[in-house]
Coordinates of C-alpha atoms in Angstrom, one line a residue:
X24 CA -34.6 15.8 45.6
X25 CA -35.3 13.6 42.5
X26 CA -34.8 16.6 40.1
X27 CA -31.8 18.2 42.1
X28 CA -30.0 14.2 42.1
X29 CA -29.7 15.1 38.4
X30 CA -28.7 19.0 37.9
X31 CA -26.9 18.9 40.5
X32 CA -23.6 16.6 39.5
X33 CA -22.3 19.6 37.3
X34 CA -20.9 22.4 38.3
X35 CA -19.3 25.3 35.6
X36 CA -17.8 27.6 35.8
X37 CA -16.9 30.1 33.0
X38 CA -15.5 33.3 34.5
X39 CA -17.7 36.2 36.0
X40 CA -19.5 38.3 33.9
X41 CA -19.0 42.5 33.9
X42 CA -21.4 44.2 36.2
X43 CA -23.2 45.7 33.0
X44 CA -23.6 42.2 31.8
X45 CA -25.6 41.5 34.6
X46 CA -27.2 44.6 34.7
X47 CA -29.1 43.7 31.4
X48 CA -32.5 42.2 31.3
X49 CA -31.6 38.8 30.2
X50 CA -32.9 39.3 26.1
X51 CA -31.1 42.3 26.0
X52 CA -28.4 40.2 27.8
X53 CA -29.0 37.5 25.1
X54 CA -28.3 39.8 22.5
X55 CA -25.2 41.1 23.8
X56 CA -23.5 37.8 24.1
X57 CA -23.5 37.3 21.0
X58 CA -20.9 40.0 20.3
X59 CA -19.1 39.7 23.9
X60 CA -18.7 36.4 26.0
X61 CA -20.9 36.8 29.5
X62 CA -19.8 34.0 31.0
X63 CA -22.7 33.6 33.6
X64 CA -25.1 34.0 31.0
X65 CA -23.2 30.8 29.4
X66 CA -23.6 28.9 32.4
X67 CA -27.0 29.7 32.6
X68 CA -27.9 29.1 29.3
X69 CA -25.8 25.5 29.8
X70 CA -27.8 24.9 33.0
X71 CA -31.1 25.8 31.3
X72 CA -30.9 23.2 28.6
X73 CA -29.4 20.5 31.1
X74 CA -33.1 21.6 33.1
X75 CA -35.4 21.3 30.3
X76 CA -33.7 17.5 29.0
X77 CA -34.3 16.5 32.9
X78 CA -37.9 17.9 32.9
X79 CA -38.5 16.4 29.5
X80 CA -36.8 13.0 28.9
X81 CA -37.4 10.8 31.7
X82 CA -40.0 8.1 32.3
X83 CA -41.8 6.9 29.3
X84 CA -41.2 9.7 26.3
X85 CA -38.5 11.4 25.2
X86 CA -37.9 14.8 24.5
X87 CA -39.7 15.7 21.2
X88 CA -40.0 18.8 18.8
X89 CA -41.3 21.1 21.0
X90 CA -39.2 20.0 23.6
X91 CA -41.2 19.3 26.8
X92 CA -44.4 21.7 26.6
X93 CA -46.7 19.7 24.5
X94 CA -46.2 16.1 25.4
X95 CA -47.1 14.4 28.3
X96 CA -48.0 16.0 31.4
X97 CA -47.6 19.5 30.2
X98 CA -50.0 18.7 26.8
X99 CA -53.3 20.5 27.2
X100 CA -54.3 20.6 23.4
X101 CA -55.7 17.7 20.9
X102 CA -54.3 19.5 18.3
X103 CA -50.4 20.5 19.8
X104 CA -47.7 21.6 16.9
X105 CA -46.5 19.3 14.6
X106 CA -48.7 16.4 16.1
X107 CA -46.2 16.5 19.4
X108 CA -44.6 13.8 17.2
X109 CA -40.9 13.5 16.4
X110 CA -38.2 14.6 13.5
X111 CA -35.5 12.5 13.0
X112 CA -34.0 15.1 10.3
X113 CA -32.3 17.1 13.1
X114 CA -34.4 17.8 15.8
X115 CA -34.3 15.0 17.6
X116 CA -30.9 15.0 17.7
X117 CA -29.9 18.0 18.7
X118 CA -32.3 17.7 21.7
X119 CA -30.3 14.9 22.7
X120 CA -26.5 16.3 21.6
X121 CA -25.2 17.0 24.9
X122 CA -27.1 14.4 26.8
X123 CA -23.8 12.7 27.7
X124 CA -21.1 15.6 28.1
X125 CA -24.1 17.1 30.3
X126 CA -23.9 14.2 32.8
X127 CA -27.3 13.1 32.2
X128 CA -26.5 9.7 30.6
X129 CA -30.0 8.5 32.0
X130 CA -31.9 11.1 29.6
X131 CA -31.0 9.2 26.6
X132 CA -32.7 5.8 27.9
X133 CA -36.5 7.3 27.0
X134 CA -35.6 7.8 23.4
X135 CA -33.3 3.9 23.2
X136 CA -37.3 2.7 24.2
X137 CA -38.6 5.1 21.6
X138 CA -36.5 3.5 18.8
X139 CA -37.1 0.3 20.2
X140 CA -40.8 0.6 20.0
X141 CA -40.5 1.5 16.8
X142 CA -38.1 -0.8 14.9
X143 CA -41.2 -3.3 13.3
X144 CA -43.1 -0.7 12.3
X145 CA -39.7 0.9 10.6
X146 CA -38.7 -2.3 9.2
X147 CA -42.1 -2.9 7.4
X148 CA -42.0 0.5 5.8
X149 CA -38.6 -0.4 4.6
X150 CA -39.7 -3.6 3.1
X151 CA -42.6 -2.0 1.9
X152 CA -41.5 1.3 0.2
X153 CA -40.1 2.1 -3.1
X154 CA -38.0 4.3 -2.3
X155 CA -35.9 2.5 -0.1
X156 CA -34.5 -0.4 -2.9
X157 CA -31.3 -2.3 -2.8
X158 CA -28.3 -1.5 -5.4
X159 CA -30.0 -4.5 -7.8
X160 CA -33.8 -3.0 -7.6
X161 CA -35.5 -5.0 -5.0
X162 CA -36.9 -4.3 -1.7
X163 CA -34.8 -4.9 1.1
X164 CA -35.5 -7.8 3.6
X165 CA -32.8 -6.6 6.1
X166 CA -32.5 -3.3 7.9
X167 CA -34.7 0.1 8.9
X168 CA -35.1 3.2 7.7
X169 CA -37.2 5.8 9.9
X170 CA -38.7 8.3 7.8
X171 CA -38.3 12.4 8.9
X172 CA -41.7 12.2 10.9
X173 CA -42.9 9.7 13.2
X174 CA -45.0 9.3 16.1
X175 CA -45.5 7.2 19.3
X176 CA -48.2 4.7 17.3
X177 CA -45.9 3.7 14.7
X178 CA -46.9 6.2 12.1
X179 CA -44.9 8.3 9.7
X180 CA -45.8 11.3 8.4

């Protein structure tokens, strides 16, 4: 009931999909879409992403790189890909792109803690690195930078 709160306050509805659309296995189905709309693929594809943001960006950690299979509950490994950490070059943002048009405002309130955690430990690399200098040369006493990598600690890769 907790889970189903969430998904369920959208509904879409594309169109119906050819009888051969849904007669394909879904990655020869995948394929196909690509050169003709299948409009219930669509909607699940849509409903699949709004599923894995619920499953994977509520409580303590948001959504990272690998989405939700090697953080938190679901981590099994010392040693997951990429350190289970995150990438604030794109990857971190597109996890969290549709967040809002998806209906799912309270997804984004993992990763507000995340970058709240995080703001001393950005601010003293800012202050401490060279190549983050202000217009005259000097190291900057106000403002953040968050490197490409970071982690739940406060480190940057």
């Amino acid at each position: 009931s907790d889970f189903h709160g969430l998904f369920n306050r959208v509904d879409v509805d594309f169109g119906q999909s050819s009888a051969q659309q849904t007669a394909l296995p879904t990655i020869k189905r995948k394929n196909a879409a690509a050169d003709q709309f299948d409009p219930d693929f669509e909607e699940m594809f849509y409903q699949f992403g709004r599923y894995l943001m619920i499953s994977s960006s509520r409580g303590s950690l948001p959504a990272n790189l690998q989405a939700n299979q090697f953080h938190g509950l679901w981590n099994d490994n010392n040693s997951p890909p990429w350190h289970a950490d995150y990438h604030a070059n794109i990857n971190v943002q597109m996890n969290y792109w549709p967040t809002e048009t998806a209906n799912l405002a309270e997804c984004h309130l993992p990763l507000f803690n995340l970058i709240r955690s995080q703001l001393n430990p950005w601010r003293k690399q800012t202050r401490a690195s060279d190549k983050l200098l202000t217009p005259d040369g000097k190291h900057s006493s106000k403002g953040v930078a968050c490197v490409g990598q970071h982690n739940i600690y406060g480190g940057m890769g």
